[in-house]
XYZ file of C-alpha atoms in Angstrom:
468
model
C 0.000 0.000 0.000
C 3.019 2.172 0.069
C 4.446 4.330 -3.128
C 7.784 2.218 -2.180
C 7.231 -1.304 -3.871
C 9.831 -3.683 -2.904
C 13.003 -4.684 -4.982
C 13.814 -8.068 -3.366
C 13.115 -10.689 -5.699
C 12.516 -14.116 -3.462
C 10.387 -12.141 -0.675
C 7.265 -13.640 -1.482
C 6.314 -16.287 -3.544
C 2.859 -14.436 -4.381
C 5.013 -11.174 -5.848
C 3.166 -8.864 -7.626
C 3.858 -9.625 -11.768
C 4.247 -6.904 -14.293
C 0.875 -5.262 -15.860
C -1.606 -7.817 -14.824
C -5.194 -8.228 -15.746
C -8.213 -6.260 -14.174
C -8.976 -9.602 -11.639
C -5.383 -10.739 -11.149
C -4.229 -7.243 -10.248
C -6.897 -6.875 -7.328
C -5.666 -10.156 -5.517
C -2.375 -9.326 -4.012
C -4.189 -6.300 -2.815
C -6.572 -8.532 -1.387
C -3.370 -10.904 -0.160
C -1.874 -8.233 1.539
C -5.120 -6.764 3.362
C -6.575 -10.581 4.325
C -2.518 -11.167 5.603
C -2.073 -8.548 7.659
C -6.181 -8.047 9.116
C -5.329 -11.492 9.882
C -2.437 -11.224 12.516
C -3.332 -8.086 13.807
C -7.559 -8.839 14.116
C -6.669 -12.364 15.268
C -6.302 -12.098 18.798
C -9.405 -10.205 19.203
C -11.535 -12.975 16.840
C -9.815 -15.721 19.179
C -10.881 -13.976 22.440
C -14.489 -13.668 20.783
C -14.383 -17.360 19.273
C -13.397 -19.238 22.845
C -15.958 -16.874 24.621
C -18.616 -17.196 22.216
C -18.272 -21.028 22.417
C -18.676 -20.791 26.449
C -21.572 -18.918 25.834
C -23.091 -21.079 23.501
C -22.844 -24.037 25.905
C -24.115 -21.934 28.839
C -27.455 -22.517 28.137
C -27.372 -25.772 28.756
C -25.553 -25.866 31.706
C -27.405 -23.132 33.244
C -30.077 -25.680 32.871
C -28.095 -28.161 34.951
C -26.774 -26.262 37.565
C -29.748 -24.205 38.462
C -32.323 -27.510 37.876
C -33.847 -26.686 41.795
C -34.308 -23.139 41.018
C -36.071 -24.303 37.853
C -37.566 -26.709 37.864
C -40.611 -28.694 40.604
C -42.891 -31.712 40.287
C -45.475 -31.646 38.100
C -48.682 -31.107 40.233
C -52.503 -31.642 39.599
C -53.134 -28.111 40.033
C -51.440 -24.532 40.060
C -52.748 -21.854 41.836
C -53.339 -18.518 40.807
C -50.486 -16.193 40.466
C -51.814 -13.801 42.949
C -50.882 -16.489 45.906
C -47.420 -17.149 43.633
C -46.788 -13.762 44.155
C -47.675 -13.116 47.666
C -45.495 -16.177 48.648
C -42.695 -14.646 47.157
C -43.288 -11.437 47.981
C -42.986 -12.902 52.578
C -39.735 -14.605 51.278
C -38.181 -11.225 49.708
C -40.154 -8.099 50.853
C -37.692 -6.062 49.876
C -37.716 -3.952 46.346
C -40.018 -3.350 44.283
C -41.913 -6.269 41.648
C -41.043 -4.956 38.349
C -42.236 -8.441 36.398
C -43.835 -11.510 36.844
C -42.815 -14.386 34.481
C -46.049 -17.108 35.293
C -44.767 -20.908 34.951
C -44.833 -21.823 31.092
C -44.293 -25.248 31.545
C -45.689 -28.155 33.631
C -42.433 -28.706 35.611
C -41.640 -25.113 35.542
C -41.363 -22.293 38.306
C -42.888 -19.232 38.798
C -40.193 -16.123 38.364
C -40.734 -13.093 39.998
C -38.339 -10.010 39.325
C -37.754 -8.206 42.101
C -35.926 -4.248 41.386
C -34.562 -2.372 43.642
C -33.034 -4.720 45.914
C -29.979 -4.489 47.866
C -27.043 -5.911 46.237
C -28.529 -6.811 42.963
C -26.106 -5.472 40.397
C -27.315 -1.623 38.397
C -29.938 -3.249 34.721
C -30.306 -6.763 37.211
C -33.227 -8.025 38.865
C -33.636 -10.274 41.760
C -35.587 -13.832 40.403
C -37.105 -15.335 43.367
C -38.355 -18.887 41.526
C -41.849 -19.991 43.240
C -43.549 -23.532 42.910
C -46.809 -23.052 40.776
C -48.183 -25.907 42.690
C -47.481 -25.461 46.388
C -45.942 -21.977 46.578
C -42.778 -22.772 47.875
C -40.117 -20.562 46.981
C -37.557 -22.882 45.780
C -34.994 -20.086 45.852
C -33.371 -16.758 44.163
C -31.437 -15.368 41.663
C -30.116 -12.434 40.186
C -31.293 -12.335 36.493
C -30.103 -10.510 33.325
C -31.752 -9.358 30.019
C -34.821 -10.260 28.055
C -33.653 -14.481 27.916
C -33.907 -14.511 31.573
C -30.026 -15.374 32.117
C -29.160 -16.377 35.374
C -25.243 -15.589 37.248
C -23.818 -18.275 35.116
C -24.796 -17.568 31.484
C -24.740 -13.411 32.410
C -21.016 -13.808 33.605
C -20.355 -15.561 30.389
C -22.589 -13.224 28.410
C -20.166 -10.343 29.766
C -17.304 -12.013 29.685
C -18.163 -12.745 25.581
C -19.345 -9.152 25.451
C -16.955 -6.900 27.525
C -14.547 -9.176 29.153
C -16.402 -7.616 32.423
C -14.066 -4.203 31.174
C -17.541 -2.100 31.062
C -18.283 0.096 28.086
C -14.816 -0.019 27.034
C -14.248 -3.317 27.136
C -17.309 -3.457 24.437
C -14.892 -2.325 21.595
C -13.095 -5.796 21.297
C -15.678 -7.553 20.566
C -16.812 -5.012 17.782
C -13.713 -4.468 16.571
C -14.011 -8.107 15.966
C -17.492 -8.514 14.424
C -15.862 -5.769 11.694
C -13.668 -7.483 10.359
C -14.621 -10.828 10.336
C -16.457 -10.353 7.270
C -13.337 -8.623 5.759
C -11.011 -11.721 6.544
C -13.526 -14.357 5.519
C -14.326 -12.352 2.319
C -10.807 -11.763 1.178
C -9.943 -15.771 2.213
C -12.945 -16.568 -0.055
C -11.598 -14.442 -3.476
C -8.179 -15.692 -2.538
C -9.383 -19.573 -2.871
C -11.529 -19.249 -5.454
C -8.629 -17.422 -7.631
C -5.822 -20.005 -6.631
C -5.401 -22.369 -9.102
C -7.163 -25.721 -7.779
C -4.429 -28.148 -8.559
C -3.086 -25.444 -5.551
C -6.037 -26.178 -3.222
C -5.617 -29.632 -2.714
C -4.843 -31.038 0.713
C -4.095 -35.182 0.205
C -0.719 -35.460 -0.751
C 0.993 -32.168 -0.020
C 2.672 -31.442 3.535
C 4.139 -27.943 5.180
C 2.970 -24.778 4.192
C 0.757 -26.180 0.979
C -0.722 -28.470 3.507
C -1.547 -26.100 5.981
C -3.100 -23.450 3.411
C -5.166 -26.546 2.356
C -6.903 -27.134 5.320
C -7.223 -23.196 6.145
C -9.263 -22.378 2.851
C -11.380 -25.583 2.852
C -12.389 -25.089 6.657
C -12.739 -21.279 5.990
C -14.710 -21.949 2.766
C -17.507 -24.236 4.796
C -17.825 -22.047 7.423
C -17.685 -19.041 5.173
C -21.234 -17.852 5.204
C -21.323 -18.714 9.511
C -18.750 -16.002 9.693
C -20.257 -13.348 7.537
C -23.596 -14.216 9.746
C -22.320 -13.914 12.771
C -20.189 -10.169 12.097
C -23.430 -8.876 10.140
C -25.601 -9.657 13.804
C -22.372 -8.881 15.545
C -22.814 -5.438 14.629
C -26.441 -4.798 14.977
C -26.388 -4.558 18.832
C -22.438 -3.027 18.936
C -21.643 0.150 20.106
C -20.882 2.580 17.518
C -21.480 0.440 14.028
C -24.971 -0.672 16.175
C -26.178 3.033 16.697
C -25.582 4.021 12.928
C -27.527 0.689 11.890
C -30.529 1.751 14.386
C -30.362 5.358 12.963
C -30.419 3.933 9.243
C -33.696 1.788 10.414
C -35.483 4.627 11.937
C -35.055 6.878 9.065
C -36.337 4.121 6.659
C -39.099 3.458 9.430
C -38.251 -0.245 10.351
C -37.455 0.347 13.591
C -38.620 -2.358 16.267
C -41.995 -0.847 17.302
C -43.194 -1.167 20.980
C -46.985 -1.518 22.278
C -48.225 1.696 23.855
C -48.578 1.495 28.006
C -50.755 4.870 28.793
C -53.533 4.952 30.519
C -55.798 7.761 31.198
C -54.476 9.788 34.532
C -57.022 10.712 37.223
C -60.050 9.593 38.365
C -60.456 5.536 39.467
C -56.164 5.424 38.704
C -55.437 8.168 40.762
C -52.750 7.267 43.228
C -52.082 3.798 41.724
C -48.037 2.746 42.344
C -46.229 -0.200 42.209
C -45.839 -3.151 44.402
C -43.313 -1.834 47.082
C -42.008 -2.834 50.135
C -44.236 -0.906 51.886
C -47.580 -2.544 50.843
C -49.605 -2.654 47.656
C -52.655 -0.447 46.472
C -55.679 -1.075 44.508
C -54.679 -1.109 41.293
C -51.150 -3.274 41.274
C -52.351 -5.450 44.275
C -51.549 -9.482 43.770
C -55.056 -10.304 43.311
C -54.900 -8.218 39.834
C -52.479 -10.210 38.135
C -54.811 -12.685 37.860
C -57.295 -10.680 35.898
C -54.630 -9.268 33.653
C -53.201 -12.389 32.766
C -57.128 -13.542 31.939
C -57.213 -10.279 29.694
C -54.305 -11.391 27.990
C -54.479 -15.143 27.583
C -58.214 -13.986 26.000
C -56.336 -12.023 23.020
C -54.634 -15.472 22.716
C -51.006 -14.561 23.929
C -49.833 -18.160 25.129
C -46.640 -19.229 27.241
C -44.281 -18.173 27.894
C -45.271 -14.495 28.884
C -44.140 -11.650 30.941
C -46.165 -8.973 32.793
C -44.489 -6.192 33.235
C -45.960 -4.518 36.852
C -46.460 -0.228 35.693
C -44.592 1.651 37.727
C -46.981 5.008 38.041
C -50.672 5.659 38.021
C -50.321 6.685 34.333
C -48.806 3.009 32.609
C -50.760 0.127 32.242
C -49.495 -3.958 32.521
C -48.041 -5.091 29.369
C -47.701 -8.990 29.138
C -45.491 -9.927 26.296
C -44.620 -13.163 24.734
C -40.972 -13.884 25.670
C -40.515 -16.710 22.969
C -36.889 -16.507 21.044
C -36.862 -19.644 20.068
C -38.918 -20.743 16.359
C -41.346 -20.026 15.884
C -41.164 -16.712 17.764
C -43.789 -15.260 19.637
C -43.433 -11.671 20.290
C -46.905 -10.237 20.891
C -47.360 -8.169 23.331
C -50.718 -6.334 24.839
C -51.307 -3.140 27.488
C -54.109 -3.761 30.132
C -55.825 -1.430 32.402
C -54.883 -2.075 35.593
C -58.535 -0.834 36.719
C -61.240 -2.073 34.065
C -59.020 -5.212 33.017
C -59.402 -4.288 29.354
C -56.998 -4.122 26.717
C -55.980 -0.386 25.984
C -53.208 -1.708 22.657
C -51.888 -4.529 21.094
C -48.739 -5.296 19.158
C -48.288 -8.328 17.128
C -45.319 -9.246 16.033
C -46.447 -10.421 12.123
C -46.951 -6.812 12.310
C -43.479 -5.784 12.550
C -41.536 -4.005 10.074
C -39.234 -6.683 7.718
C -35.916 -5.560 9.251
C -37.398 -5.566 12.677
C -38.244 -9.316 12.342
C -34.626 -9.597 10.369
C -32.967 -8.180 13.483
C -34.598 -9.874 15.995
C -34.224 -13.768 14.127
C -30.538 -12.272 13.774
C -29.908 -11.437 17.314
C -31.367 -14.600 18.990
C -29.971 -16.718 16.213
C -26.448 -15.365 16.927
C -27.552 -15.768 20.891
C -28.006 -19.192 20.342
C -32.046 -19.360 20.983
C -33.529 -19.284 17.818
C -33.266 -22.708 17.532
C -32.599 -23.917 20.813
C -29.829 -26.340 21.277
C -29.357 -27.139 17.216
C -28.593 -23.349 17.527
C -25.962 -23.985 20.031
C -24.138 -26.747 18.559
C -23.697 -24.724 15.083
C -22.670 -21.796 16.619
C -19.806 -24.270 19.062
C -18.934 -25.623 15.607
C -18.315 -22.249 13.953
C -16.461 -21.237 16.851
C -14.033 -23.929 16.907
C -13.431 -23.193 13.493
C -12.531 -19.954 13.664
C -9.906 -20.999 16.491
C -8.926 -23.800 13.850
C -8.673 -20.948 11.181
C -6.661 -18.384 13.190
C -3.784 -21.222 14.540
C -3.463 -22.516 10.973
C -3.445 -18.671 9.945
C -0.808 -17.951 12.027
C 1.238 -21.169 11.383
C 1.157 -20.494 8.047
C 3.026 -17.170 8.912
C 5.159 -18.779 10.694
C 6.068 -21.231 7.873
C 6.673 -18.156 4.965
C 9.777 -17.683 6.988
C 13.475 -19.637 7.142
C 14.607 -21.661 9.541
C 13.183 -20.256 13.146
C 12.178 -17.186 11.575
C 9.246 -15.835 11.452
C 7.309 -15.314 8.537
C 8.441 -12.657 6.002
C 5.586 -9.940 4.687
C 3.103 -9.761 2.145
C 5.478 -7.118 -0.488
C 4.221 -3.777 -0.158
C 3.135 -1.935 -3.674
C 0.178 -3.805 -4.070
C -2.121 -1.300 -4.409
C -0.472 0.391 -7.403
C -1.096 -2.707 -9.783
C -4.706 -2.162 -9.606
C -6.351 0.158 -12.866
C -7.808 3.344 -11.784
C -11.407 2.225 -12.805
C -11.406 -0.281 -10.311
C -9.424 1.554 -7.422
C -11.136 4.730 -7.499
C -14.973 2.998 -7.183
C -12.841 0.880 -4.191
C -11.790 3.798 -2.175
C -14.818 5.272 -2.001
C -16.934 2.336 -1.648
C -14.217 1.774 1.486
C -14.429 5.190 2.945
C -18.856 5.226 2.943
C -18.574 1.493 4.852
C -15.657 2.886 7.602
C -18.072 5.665 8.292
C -20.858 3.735 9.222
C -18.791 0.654 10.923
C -15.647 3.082 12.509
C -14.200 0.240 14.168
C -12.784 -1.340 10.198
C -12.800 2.019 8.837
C -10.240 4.072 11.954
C -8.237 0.335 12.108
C -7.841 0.355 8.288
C -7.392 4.272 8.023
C -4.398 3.781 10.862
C -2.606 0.565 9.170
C -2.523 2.666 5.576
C -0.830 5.724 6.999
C 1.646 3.774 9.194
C 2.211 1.251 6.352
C 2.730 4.559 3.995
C 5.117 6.005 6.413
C 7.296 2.623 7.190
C 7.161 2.512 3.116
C 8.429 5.425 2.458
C 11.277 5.207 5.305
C 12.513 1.708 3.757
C 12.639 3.262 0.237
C 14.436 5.785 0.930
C 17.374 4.243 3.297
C 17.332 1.629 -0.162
C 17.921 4.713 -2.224
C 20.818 6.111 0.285
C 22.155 3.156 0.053
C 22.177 2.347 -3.423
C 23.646 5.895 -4.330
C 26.263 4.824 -1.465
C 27.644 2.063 -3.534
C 27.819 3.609 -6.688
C 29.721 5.997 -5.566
């Protein structure tokens, strides 16, 4: 990428020949960038790989080691939720109910989010699990996010997400959702434009070997990777808020079902369940009647009712459903008259509001529950398998115990100004809206520039050194 193209002859086997074609002169370009996004990106895509492979097999062994909290006996009858409630309300008075997640299953609890209590971590709620049947509180929890993830799977989630380094610890794992598209893109033209007498693996050994078995693995699991950045990116940081802004302008943003109620009169000073007692309005005995109100506009298990937290919000009880078929639909009911106020379904949602949110729990692992899981340990592995063979490969371009010699600068230069120009710009619009490839990229061309430019001209010092 530098104006300096190199002058020694056996650096690479891939050097750059004299006036190639239109295609040929756009893959050592493409050589160089996959190369070097490679070692640098790696570590980051390695950290997100092992993580994201804990995280896929949390699920199932939050299932395991939290089977008391859980799950109960099946039962001949379970009582109403108001009694659920009030039982785990004498077992935790403190805080506030925020939700109330009734048992969707036969064998399973009762959750009920408590907010607000002491030394329950800032966006956590307390889930105190109660037996549909008996109410017996079987025990609590602290709970994260719209799965319901309990301490196991959220200290994996964040881990996966953050590394537990806060905000700032959330630019790894973009960083690495950007260009994992970029590196499994460039590994796909470089592939698909080697020669395939070049591609076999049987029969070769050393470097060929190892390139073999980096391009086939990278080809299958190809479209997994360009997946997984794509819905990487929709819930990151920066590239995430430009991809929210681009929805709402085009008006596909996710919609949400309207909680106001009319102020005054009959739900004049209605609160919350507190610790201090309950009032007419959000008392236990309601929940019964507003889960009625809902079941009635046929919103099955598993739901949520979300308690409202002033005199002006109504319940909403929304499906909670990520895995296929989804069921998102979601209803606001007066906590007074019991009657539906709105209702959102979720075949009404815009197209890339249903495209995020299959994208999102797919990549989470729930869409299709543990079939989900598996593919998404599988692609993980393979990107570790990828990124050791990558980086063995590096070390086998070099002699002896060296390690592996560069990808020749230059590259750039070979390519026709039709083609370039388009490039560039087409380059410049996507680091805009995903700043984490575009500042990375923008960084690595000046510094290569500069280091380019320094190595030409000590060449040219001494060259005119020995002619002299």
């Amino acid at each position: 990428m530098s104006t300096a193209p190199t002058t020694t002859r056996d650096e690479s086997p891939e050097a750059v020949a004299p006036a190639p074609s239109r295609k040929a002169a756009l893959r050592p370009l493409i050589l160089r960038l996959h190369f070097y996004a490679g070692i640098l990106v790696a570590p980051f895509l390695l950290v997100a790989a092992l993580t994201g492979f804990l995280y896929a097999a949390s699920y199932q062994a939050e299932k395991i080691v939290y089977a008391h909290e859980l799950n109960v006996p099946v039962g001949d009858h379970k009582l109403p939720l108001s009694e659920q409630v009030a039982a785990a309300r004498k077992a935790h008075p403190q805080g506030t109910v925020s939700a109330v997640r009734p048992s969707p299953e036969a064998d399973a609890t009762t959750r009920v989010l408590l907010s607000g209590v002491p030394g329950v971590g800032e966006g956590h709620t307390l889930a105190v699990f109660v037996d549909p049947y008996t109410a017996k509180v079987r025990g609590a929890l602290e709970q994260y996010g719209s799965t319901g993830a309990l301490p196991l799977r959220t200290w994996i989630d964040e881990l996966h997400r953050d590394l537990h380094l806060g905000e700032n610890g959330r630019l790894y794992s973009e960083l690495a959702a950007s260009w994992l598209w970029v590196i499994a893109g460039g590994g796909l033209v470089l592939w698909f434009t080697r020669r395939r007498a070049q591609r076999k693996v049987r029969g070769v050994s050393g470097r060929r070997r190892t390139l073999g078995l980096h391009g086939t693995v990278g080809v299958w699991a190809a479209a997994g990777f360009f997946f997984l950045s794509a819905t990487g990116l929709t819930w990151s940081t920066y590239a995430g808020a430009n991809i929210d802004e681009l929805r709402t302008s085009l008006g596909q943003a996710t919609p949400s079902v309207s909680a106001s109620v009319a102020a005054g009169g009959e739900h004049a000073g209605h609160t919350g369940m507190g610790s201090g007692g309950t009032t007419a309005a959000t008392a236990p005995q309601g929940l019964d009647k507003i889960l009625a109100a809902a079941r009635a506009e046929g919103l099955g298990d598993p739901v949520e009712i979300v308690v409202p937290a002033d005199a002006s919000t109504a319940y909403v009880v929304k499906q909670v459903q990520r895995s296929w078929p989804e069921k998102q639909d979601s209803v606001a009911v007066d906590p007074t008259t019991g009657k539906v106020t709105d209702e959102l379904r979720f075949a009404d949602y815009p197209l890339l509001a249903k495209l995020t949110r299959w994208g999102i729990d797919a990549h989470s692992g729930v869409l299709f529950g543990l079939v989900n899981q598996i593919a998404l340990m599988a692609l993980a592995l393979c990107l570790v398998l990828l990124i050791v063979w990558g980086y063995r490969m590096w070390w086998q371009r070099g002699r002896a115990s060296a390690f592996g010699r560069p990808i020749p600068r230059g590259a750039w230069q070979q390519v026709p100004p039709p083609i370039l120009v388009p490039l560039m710009a087409a380059v410049a619009v996507l680091g805009y809206f995903v700043p984490l490839l575009g500042i990375p990229l923008a960084l690595f061309v000046a510094v290569d520039v500069v280091l380019g430019e320094i190595a030409y001209r000590r060449g040219k010092r001494t060259h005119g050194g020995q002619v002299a």
